Amino acid sequence: MELNTLRAFVQVAHDGSFSLAAEHLFLTQPAISKRIATLESELDTRLFDRMGRQIFLTEAGRHLLPRAEHIIDQLSDMRRELANLTGRVAGSLAMATSHHIGLHRLPAVLRSYSDTNPQVDLDIRFMESEKACQSVEQGELELAVVTLPLNPVDALQSRIIWHDPMAVVVGLDHPLAKQRAVSLRELLDYPAVLPSRGTYTRSLIEQRIGQHHLHVNCTLSTDYLETLKMMATIGLGWSLLPEILVDDHLVQLQVPKLKLSRSLGIVTHHKRTLSNAARAMRELLLFSGSK
């Protein structure tokens, strides 16, 4: 049983599609199908039921999946441990970050990292913080630089790099723009444009407002903070954005009961041995946060 056949099986199981698995593994669909057929032949059992364009794990497939994931993780961990003995910083580093952090916090860090470690191939994936944490938890990525979860996840280790103070903002023509200081209840009389429900930032906002037994009227939402800034600027509602995004097209309101700050930082897996490339990135990030 080859490692590549197990990787193909796990990827198809996660994606629920041979074609998607082929894209993720940079293979052709026939190559993926051949690997699955080889594995099924070796185990003398069907691992997937194919129903039209949909595929489903059989009972045997469901039993194999966690064992296959464990084998892949153990072999990958062993390779990293052996590679780390050389002290050489090279290879590929698969990591994730959010669009906001990638735009406003990481450019200088990435430039410095690339200059110092030219033999590392960076595989940076831009995604929501919640999905990035899930990818680290599932072993798909070595680390993520994201908005940190409000509630710790047992499998993950978080390190704060930056504190990200938030600002309540409105457009220049908003009815509250000339007041500057407003009460929370007065603010909530107006519609809001906020991050999508379920995101760490939206949960933080709703948690704080809920402490006062109040509710927010969110009429529009998106995961992209730059888009929220645009919507607030043109008067579609008040918003709560990182202070770093506030400019002359927005008015920052003082709302004493809605002073919030997010924690931005690194997420890694407790049980994963980081490669030298990932360790170098973590050290550089920690250093940048200490300045």
PDB file of N, CA, C and O in Angstrom, residues 35-96:
ATOM      1  N   ARG A  35      -5.571   5.289  -8.747  1.00  0.00           N
ATOM      2  CA  ARG A  35      -5.061   5.085  -7.393  1.00  0.00           C
ATOM      3  C   ARG A  35      -6.151   4.522  -6.470  1.00  0.00           C
ATOM      4  O   ARG A  35      -5.876   3.658  -5.640  1.00  0.00           O
ATOM      5  N   ILE A  36      -7.359   5.016  -6.615  1.00  0.00           N
ATOM      6  CA  ILE A  36      -8.457   4.508  -5.788  1.00  0.00           C
ATOM      7  C   ILE A  36      -8.748   3.050  -6.157  1.00  0.00           C
ATOM      8  O   ILE A  36      -8.955   2.197  -5.280  1.00  0.00           O
ATOM      9  N   ALA A  37      -8.745   2.758  -7.449  1.00  0.00           N
ATOM     10  CA  ALA A  37      -8.995   1.374  -7.896  1.00  0.00           C
ATOM     11  C   ALA A  37      -7.915   0.436  -7.379  1.00  0.00           C
ATOM     12  O   ALA A  37      -8.205  -0.699  -6.968  1.00  0.00           O
ATOM     13  N   THR A  38      -6.663   0.901  -7.382  1.00  0.00           N
ATOM     14  CA  THR A  38      -5.555   0.087  -6.868  1.00  0.00           C
ATOM     15  C   THR A  38      -5.742  -0.200  -5.384  1.00  0.00           C
ATOM     16  O   THR A  38      -5.550  -1.336  -4.922  1.00  0.00           O
ATOM     17  N   LEU A  39      -6.134   0.830  -4.627  1.00  0.00           N
ATOM     18  CA  LEU A  39      -6.335   0.652  -3.189  1.00  0.00           C
ATOM     19  C   LEU A  39      -7.490  -0.302  -2.911  1.00  0.00           C
ATOM     20  O   LEU A  39      -7.392  -1.172  -2.037  1.00  0.00           O
ATOM     21  N   GLU A  40      -8.576  -0.145  -3.643  1.00  0.00           N
ATOM     22  CA  GLU A  40      -9.721  -1.040  -3.463  1.00  0.00           C
ATOM     23  C   GLU A  40      -9.349  -2.476  -3.811  1.00  0.00           C
ATOM     24  O   GLU A  40      -9.802  -3.428  -3.154  1.00  0.00           O
ATOM     25  N   SER A  41      -8.494  -2.637  -4.817  1.00  0.00           N
ATOM     26  CA  SER A  41      -8.056  -3.980  -5.199  1.00  0.00           C
ATOM     27  C   SER A  41      -7.168  -4.593  -4.116  1.00  0.00           C
ATOM     28  O   SER A  41      -7.314  -5.767  -3.769  1.00  0.00           O
ATOM     29  N   GLU A  42      -6.266  -3.789  -3.564  1.00  0.00           N
ATOM     30  CA  GLU A  42      -5.370  -4.291  -2.522  1.00  0.00           C
ATOM     31  C   GLU A  42      -6.141  -4.699  -1.271  1.00  0.00           C
ATOM     32  O   GLU A  42      -5.814  -5.690  -0.613  1.00  0.00           O
ATOM     33  N   LEU A  43      -7.178  -3.923  -0.943  1.00  0.00           N
ATOM     34  CA  LEU A  43      -7.966  -4.203   0.262  1.00  0.00           C
ATOM     35  C   LEU A  43      -9.124  -5.156  -0.022  1.00  0.00           C
ATOM     36  O   LEU A  43      -9.809  -5.595   0.914  1.00  0.00           O
ATOM     37  N   ASP A  44      -9.348  -5.422  -1.297  1.00  0.00           N
ATOM     38  CA  ASP A  44     -10.416  -6.329  -1.727  1.00  0.00           C
ATOM     39  C   ASP A  44     -11.775  -5.877  -1.192  1.00  0.00           C
ATOM     40  O   ASP A  44     -12.578  -6.668  -0.695  1.00  0.00           O
ATOM     41  N   THR A  45     -12.028  -4.573  -1.274  1.00  0.00           N
ATOM     42  CA  THR A  45     -13.314  -4.029  -0.834  1.00  0.00           C
ATOM     43  C   THR A  45     -13.564  -2.698  -1.521  1.00  0.00           C
ATOM     44  O   THR A  45     -12.621  -1.980  -1.899  1.00  0.00           O
ATOM     45  N   ARG A  46     -14.817  -2.355  -1.703  1.00  0.00           N
ATOM     46  CA  ARG A  46     -15.185  -1.073  -2.305  1.00  0.00           C
ATOM     47  C   ARG A  46     -15.139   0.004  -1.227  1.00  0.00           C
ATOM     48  O   ARG A  46     -15.657  -0.165  -0.122  1.00  0.00           O
ATOM     49  N   LEU A  47     -14.515   1.131  -1.544  1.00  0.00           N
ATOM     50  CA  LEU A  47     -14.372   2.225  -0.597  1.00  0.00           C
ATOM     51  C   LEU A  47     -15.350   3.366  -0.877  1.00  0.00           C
ATOM     52  O   LEU A  47     -15.663   4.140   0.021  1.00  0.00           O
ATOM     53  N   PHE A  48     -15.805   3.477  -2.110  1.00  0.00           N
ATOM     54  CA  PHE A  48     -16.743   4.529  -2.497  1.00  0.00           C
ATOM     55  C   PHE A  48     -17.904   3.925  -3.282  1.00  0.00           C
ATOM     56  O   PHE A  48     -17.711   3.026  -4.091  1.00  0.00           O
ATOM     57  N   ASP A  49     -19.103   4.438  -3.034  1.00  0.00           N
ATOM     58  CA  ASP A  49     -20.254   4.139  -3.871  1.00  0.00           C
ATOM     59  C   ASP A  49     -20.427   5.299  -4.838  1.00  0.00           C
ATOM     60  O   ASP A  49     -20.418   6.465  -4.430  1.00  0.00           O
ATOM     61  N   ARG A  50     -20.551   5.012  -6.106  1.00  0.00           N
ATOM     62  CA  ARG A  50     -20.710   6.046  -7.118  1.00  0.00           C
ATOM     63  C   ARG A  50     -22.149   6.067  -7.585  1.00  0.00           C
ATOM     64  O   ARG A  50     -22.644   5.090  -8.120  1.00  0.00           O
ATOM     65  N   MET A  51     -22.822   7.189  -7.339  1.00  0.00           N
ATOM     66  CA  MET A  51     -24.228   7.339  -7.718  1.00  0.00           C
ATOM     67  C   MET A  51     -24.360   8.565  -8.611  1.00  0.00           C
ATOM     68  O   MET A  51     -24.411   9.693  -8.126  1.00  0.00           O
ATOM     69  N   GLY A  52     -24.359   8.317  -9.921  1.00  0.00           N
ATOM     70  CA  GLY A  52     -24.374   9.431 -10.854  1.00  0.00           C
ATOM     71  C   GLY A  52     -23.084  10.213 -10.729  1.00  0.00           C
ATOM     72  O   GLY A  52     -21.995   9.658 -10.814  1.00  0.00           O
ATOM     73  N   ARG A  53     -23.198  11.510 -10.466  1.00  0.00           N
ATOM     74  CA  ARG A  53     -22.013  12.346 -10.305  1.00  0.00           C
ATOM     75  C   ARG A  53     -21.583  12.451  -8.841  1.00  0.00           C
ATOM     76  O   ARG A  53     -20.582  13.100  -8.537  1.00  0.00           O
ATOM     77  N   GLN A  54     -22.326  11.845  -7.964  1.00  0.00           N
ATOM     78  CA  GLN A  54     -21.995  11.918  -6.541  1.00  0.00           C
ATOM     79  C   GLN A  54     -21.303  10.646  -6.082  1.00  0.00           C
ATOM     80  O   GLN A  54     -21.557   9.553  -6.598  1.00  0.00           O
ATOM     81  N   ILE A  55     -20.412  10.798  -5.100  1.00  0.00           N
ATOM     82  CA  ILE A  55     -19.748   9.642  -4.513  1.00  0.00           C
ATOM     83  C   ILE A  55     -19.912   9.691  -2.997  1.00  0.00           C
ATOM     84  O   ILE A  55     -19.975  10.766  -2.400  1.00  0.00           O
ATOM     85  N   PHE A  56     -19.989   8.522  -2.389  1.00  0.00           N
ATOM     86  CA  PHE A  56     -20.167   8.418  -0.948  1.00  0.00           C
ATOM     87  C   PHE A  56     -19.248   7.330  -0.413  1.00  0.00           C
ATOM     88  O   PHE A  56     -19.017   6.307  -1.065  1.00  0.00           O
ATOM     89  N   LEU A  57     -18.703   7.545   0.773  1.00  0.00           N
ATOM     90  CA  LEU A  57     -17.892   6.526   1.414  1.00  0.00           C
ATOM     91  C   LEU A  57     -18.756   5.327   1.790  1.00  0.00           C
ATOM     92  O   LEU A  57     -19.860   5.488   2.309  1.00  0.00           O
ATOM     93  N   THR A  58     -18.251   4.132   1.528  1.00  0.00           N
ATOM     94  CA  THR A  58     -18.923   2.935   2.015  1.00  0.00           C
ATOM     95  C   THR A  58     -18.590   2.766   3.492  1.00  0.00           C
ATOM     96  O   THR A  58     -17.800   3.537   4.064  1.00  0.00           O
ATOM     97  N   GLU A  59     -19.158   1.783   4.132  1.00  0.00           N
ATOM     98  CA  GLU A  59     -18.833   1.528   5.537  1.00  0.00           C
ATOM     99  C   GLU A  59     -17.342   1.240   5.692  1.00  0.00           C
ATOM    100  O   GLU A  59     -16.708   1.721   6.636  1.00  0.00           O
ATOM    101  N   ALA A  60     -16.782   0.455   4.765  1.00  0.00           N
ATOM    102  CA  ALA A  60     -15.342   0.175   4.805  1.00  0.00           C
ATOM    103  C   ALA A  60     -14.535   1.461   4.639  1.00  0.00           C
ATOM    104  O   ALA A  60     -13.523   1.674   5.319  1.00  0.00           O
ATOM    105  N   GLY A  61     -14.995   2.353   3.744  1.00  0.00           N
ATOM    106  CA  GLY A  61     -14.308   3.620   3.535  1.00  0.00           C
ATOM    107  C   GLY A  61     -14.323   4.497   4.768  1.00  0.00           C
ATOM    108  O   GLY A  61     -13.326   5.144   5.107  1.00  0.00           O
ATOM    109  N   ARG A  62     -15.476   4.506   5.452  1.00  0.00           N
ATOM    110  CA  ARG A  62     -15.575   5.309   6.674  1.00  0.00           C
ATOM    111  C   ARG A  62     -14.643   4.789   7.763  1.00  0.00           C
ATOM    112  O   ARG A  62     -14.100   5.568   8.558  1.00  0.00           O
ATOM    113  N   HIS A  63     -14.460   3.489   7.829  1.00  0.00           N
ATOM    114  CA  HIS A  63     -13.548   2.918   8.819  1.00  0.00           C
ATOM    115  C   HIS A  63     -12.084   3.187   8.454  1.00  0.00           C
ATOM    116  O   HIS A  63     -11.238   3.391   9.331  1.00  0.00           O
ATOM    117  N   LEU A  64     -11.806   3.189   7.169  1.00  0.00           N
ATOM    118  CA  LEU A  64     -10.426   3.395   6.724  1.00  0.00           C
ATOM    119  C   LEU A  64      -9.983   4.842   6.877  1.00  0.00           C
ATOM    120  O   LEU A  64      -8.799   5.102   7.160  1.00  0.00           O
ATOM    121  N   LEU A  65     -10.889   5.806   6.681  1.00  0.00           N
ATOM    122  CA  LEU A  65     -10.518   7.218   6.603  1.00  0.00           C
ATOM    123  C   LEU A  65      -9.683   7.705   7.794  1.00  0.00           C
ATOM    124  O   LEU A  65      -8.590   8.256   7.597  1.00  0.00           O
ATOM    125  N   PRO A  66     -10.134   7.543   9.055  1.00  0.00           N
ATOM    126  CA  PRO A  66      -9.312   8.059  10.163  1.00  0.00           C
ATOM    127  C   PRO A  66      -7.961   7.355  10.267  1.00  0.00           C
ATOM    128  O   PRO A  66      -6.968   7.983  10.653  1.00  0.00           O
ATOM    129  N   ARG A  67      -7.903   6.085   9.909  1.00  0.00           N
ATOM    130  CA  ARG A  67      -6.636   5.353   9.963  1.00  0.00           C
ATOM    131  C   ARG A  67      -5.677   5.847   8.876  1.00  0.00           C
ATOM    132  O   ARG A  67      -4.472   5.997   9.111  1.00  0.00           O
ATOM    133  N   ALA A  68      -6.223   6.102   7.700  1.00  0.00           N
ATOM    134  CA  ALA A  68      -5.396   6.620   6.609  1.00  0.00           C
ATOM    135  C   ALA A  68      -4.860   8.015   6.956  1.00  0.00           C
ATOM    136  O   ALA A  68      -3.689   8.326   6.710  1.00  0.00           O
ATOM    137  N   GLU A  69      -5.716   8.860   7.538  1.00  0.00           N
ATOM    138  CA  GLU A  69      -5.282  10.199   7.948  1.00  0.00           C
ATOM    139  C   GLU A  69      -4.175  10.108   8.990  1.00  0.00           C
ATOM    140  O   GLU A  69      -3.199  10.874   8.957  1.00  0.00           O
ATOM    141  N   HIS A  70      -4.312   9.158   9.926  1.00  0.00           N
ATOM    142  CA  HIS A  70      -3.305   8.992  10.973  1.00  0.00           C
ATOM    143  C   HIS A  70      -1.967   8.551  10.370  1.00  0.00           C
ATOM    144  O   HIS A  70      -0.903   9.060  10.764  1.00  0.00           O
ATOM    145  N   ILE A  71      -2.000   7.623   9.442  1.00  0.00           N
ATOM    146  CA  ILE A  71      -0.770   7.144   8.799  1.00  0.00           C
ATOM    147  C   ILE A  71      -0.070   8.286   8.057  1.00  0.00           C
ATOM    148  O   ILE A  71       1.156   8.472   8.184  1.00  0.00           O
ATOM    149  N   ILE A  72      -0.843   9.071   7.305  1.00  0.00           N
ATOM    150  CA  ILE A  72      -0.269  10.193   6.556  1.00  0.00           C
ATOM    151  C   ILE A  72       0.348  11.216   7.507  1.00  0.00           C
ATOM    152  O   ILE A  72       1.461  11.709   7.282  1.00  0.00           O
ATOM    153  N   ASP A  73      -0.368  11.531   8.591  1.00  0.00           N
ATOM    154  CA  ASP A  73       0.143  12.495   9.565  1.00  0.00           C
ATOM    155  C   ASP A  73       1.436  11.997  10.207  1.00  0.00           C
ATOM    156  O   ASP A  73       2.392  12.764  10.401  1.00  0.00           O
ATOM    157  N   GLN A  74       1.478  10.716  10.565  1.00  0.00           N
ATOM    158  CA  GLN A  74       2.663  10.162  11.218  1.00  0.00           C
ATOM    159  C   GLN A  74       3.866  10.180  10.289  1.00  0.00           C
ATOM    160  O   GLN A  74       4.982  10.535  10.697  1.00  0.00           O
ATOM    161  N   LEU A  75       3.675   9.808   9.038  1.00  0.00           N
ATOM    162  CA  LEU A  75       4.775   9.807   8.080  1.00  0.00           C
ATOM    163  C   LEU A  75       5.257  11.232   7.792  1.00  0.00           C
ATOM    164  O   LEU A  75       6.459  11.482   7.694  1.00  0.00           O
ATOM    165  N   SER A  76       4.320  12.161   7.664  1.00  0.00           N
ATOM    166  CA  SER A  76       4.692  13.558   7.424  1.00  0.00           C
ATOM    167  C   SER A  76       5.455  14.115   8.615  1.00  0.00           C
ATOM    168  O   SER A  76       6.442  14.842   8.453  1.00  0.00           O
ATOM    169  N   ASP A  77       5.002  13.766   9.821  1.00  0.00           N
ATOM    170  CA  ASP A  77       5.666  14.221  11.034  1.00  0.00           C
ATOM    171  C   ASP A  77       7.089  13.663  11.109  1.00  0.00           C
ATOM    172  O   ASP A  77       8.031  14.369  11.477  1.00  0.00           O
ATOM    173  N   MET A  78       7.244  12.389  10.774  1.00  0.00           N
ATOM    174  CA  MET A  78       8.563  11.759  10.795  1.00  0.00           C
ATOM    175  C   MET A  78       9.505  12.446   9.817  1.00  0.00           C
ATOM    176  O   MET A  78      10.678  12.715  10.140  1.00  0.00           O
ATOM    177  N   ARG A  79       9.010  12.742   8.637  1.00  0.00           N
ATOM    178  CA  ARG A  79       9.844  13.421   7.643  1.00  0.00           C
ATOM    179  C   ARG A  79      10.289  14.796   8.136  1.00  0.00           C
ATOM    180  O   ARG A  79      11.431  15.201   7.943  1.00  0.00           O
ATOM    181  N   ARG A  80       9.373  15.541   8.773  1.00  0.00           N
ATOM    182  CA  ARG A  80       9.724  16.868   9.284  1.00  0.00           C
ATOM    183  C   ARG A  80      10.766  16.768  10.392  1.00  0.00           C
ATOM    184  O   ARG A  80      11.701  17.569  10.457  1.00  0.00           O
ATOM    185  N   GLU A  81      10.593  15.790  11.299  1.00  0.00           N
ATOM    186  CA  GLU A  81      11.552  15.636  12.384  1.00  0.00           C
ATOM    187  C   GLU A  81      12.944  15.331  11.848  1.00  0.00           C
ATOM    188  O   GLU A  81      13.941  15.874  12.328  1.00  0.00           O
ATOM    189  N   LEU A  82      13.031  14.443  10.850  1.00  0.00           N
ATOM    190  CA  LEU A  82      14.329  14.094  10.278  1.00  0.00           C
ATOM    191  C   LEU A  82      14.926  15.281   9.525  1.00  0.00           C
ATOM    192  O   LEU A  82      16.133  15.531   9.607  1.00  0.00           O
ATOM    193  N   ALA A  83      14.074  16.012   8.802  1.00  0.00           N
ATOM    194  CA  ALA A  83      14.567  17.183   8.064  1.00  0.00           C
ATOM    195  C   ALA A  83      15.043  18.265   9.018  1.00  0.00           C
ATOM    196  O   ALA A  83      16.028  18.968   8.751  1.00  0.00           O
ATOM    197  N   ASN A  84      14.366  18.398  10.176  1.00  0.00           N
ATOM    198  CA  ASN A  84      14.741  19.425  11.136  1.00  0.00           C
ATOM    199  C   ASN A  84      16.116  19.187  11.736  1.00  0.00           C
ATOM    200  O   ASN A  84      16.771  20.121  12.230  1.00  0.00           O
ATOM    201  N   LEU A  85      16.577  17.932  11.727  1.00  0.00           N
ATOM    202  CA  LEU A  85      17.882  17.613  12.305  1.00  0.00           C
ATOM    203  C   LEU A  85      19.008  18.316  11.559  1.00  0.00           C
ATOM    204  O   LEU A  85      20.064  18.598  12.131  1.00  0.00           O
ATOM    205  N   THR A  86      18.780  18.585  10.284  1.00  0.00           N
ATOM    206  CA  THR A  86      19.818  19.247   9.493  1.00  0.00           C
ATOM    207  C   THR A  86      19.885  20.742   9.782  1.00  0.00           C
ATOM    208  O   THR A  86      20.906  21.380   9.518  1.00  0.00           O
ATOM    209  N   GLY A  87      18.788  21.308  10.322  1.00  0.00           N
ATOM    210  CA  GLY A  87      18.746  22.744  10.578  1.00  0.00           C
ATOM    211  C   GLY A  87      18.552  23.575   9.327  1.00  0.00           C
ATOM    212  O   GLY A  87      18.521  24.802   9.380  1.00  0.00           O
ATOM    213  N   ARG A  88      18.407  22.932   8.186  1.00  0.00           N
ATOM    214  CA  ARG A  88      18.269  23.645   6.911  1.00  0.00           C
ATOM    215  C   ARG A  88      16.843  24.151   6.749  1.00  0.00           C
ATOM    216  O   ARG A  88      15.883  23.419   6.945  1.00  0.00           O
ATOM    217  N   VAL A  89      16.709  25.414   6.388  1.00  0.00           N
ATOM    218  CA  VAL A  89      15.392  26.019   6.155  1.00  0.00           C
ATOM    219  C   VAL A  89      15.130  26.007   4.663  1.00  0.00           C
ATOM    220  O   VAL A  89      15.673  26.834   3.914  1.00  0.00           O
ATOM    221  N   ALA A  90      14.328  25.045   4.230  1.00  0.00           N
ATOM    222  CA  ALA A  90      14.059  24.885   2.802  1.00  0.00           C
ATOM    223  C   ALA A  90      12.752  24.121   2.642  1.00  0.00           C
ATOM    224  O   ALA A  90      12.074  23.803   3.620  1.00  0.00           O
ATOM    225  N   GLY A  91      12.397  23.833   1.400  1.00  0.00           N
ATOM    226  CA  GLY A  91      11.172  23.080   1.132  1.00  0.00           C
ATOM    227  C   GLY A  91       9.984  23.975   0.930  1.00  0.00           C
ATOM    228  O   GLY A  91      10.109  25.140   0.540  1.00  0.00           O
ATOM    229  N   SER A  92       8.814  23.455   1.229  1.00  0.00           N
ATOM    230  CA  SER A  92       7.558  24.193   1.026  1.00  0.00           C
ATOM    231  C   SER A  92       6.901  24.486   2.372  1.00  0.00           C
ATOM    232  O   SER A  92       6.928  23.651   3.274  1.00  0.00           O
ATOM    233  N   LEU A  93       6.333  25.671   2.496  1.00  0.00           N
ATOM    234  CA  LEU A  93       5.591  26.042   3.708  1.00  0.00           C
ATOM    235  C   LEU A  93       4.163  26.374   3.310  1.00  0.00           C
ATOM    236  O   LEU A  93       3.902  27.380   2.641  1.00  0.00           O
ATOM    237  N   ALA A  94       3.230  25.511   3.704  1.00  0.00           N
ATOM    238  CA  ALA A  94       1.813  25.733   3.430  1.00  0.00           C
ATOM    239  C   ALA A  94       1.187  26.445   4.624  1.00  0.00           C
ATOM    240  O   ALA A  94       1.149  25.906   5.727  1.00  0.00           O
ATOM    241  N   MET A  95       0.710  27.659   4.407  1.00  0.00           N
ATOM    242  CA  MET A  95       0.124  28.453   5.483  1.00  0.00           C
ATOM    243  C   MET A  95      -1.072  29.232   4.945  1.00  0.00           C
ATOM    244  O   MET A  95      -1.278  29.324   3.736  1.00  0.00           O
ATOM    245  N   ALA A  96      -1.857  29.770   5.855  1.00  0.00           N
ATOM    246  CA  ALA A  96      -3.029  30.544   5.455  1.00  0.00           C
ATOM    247  C   ALA A  96      -3.058  31.862   6.203  1.00  0.00           C
ATOM    248  O   ALA A  96      -2.453  32.006   7.269  1.00  0.00           O
TER     249      ALA A  96
END
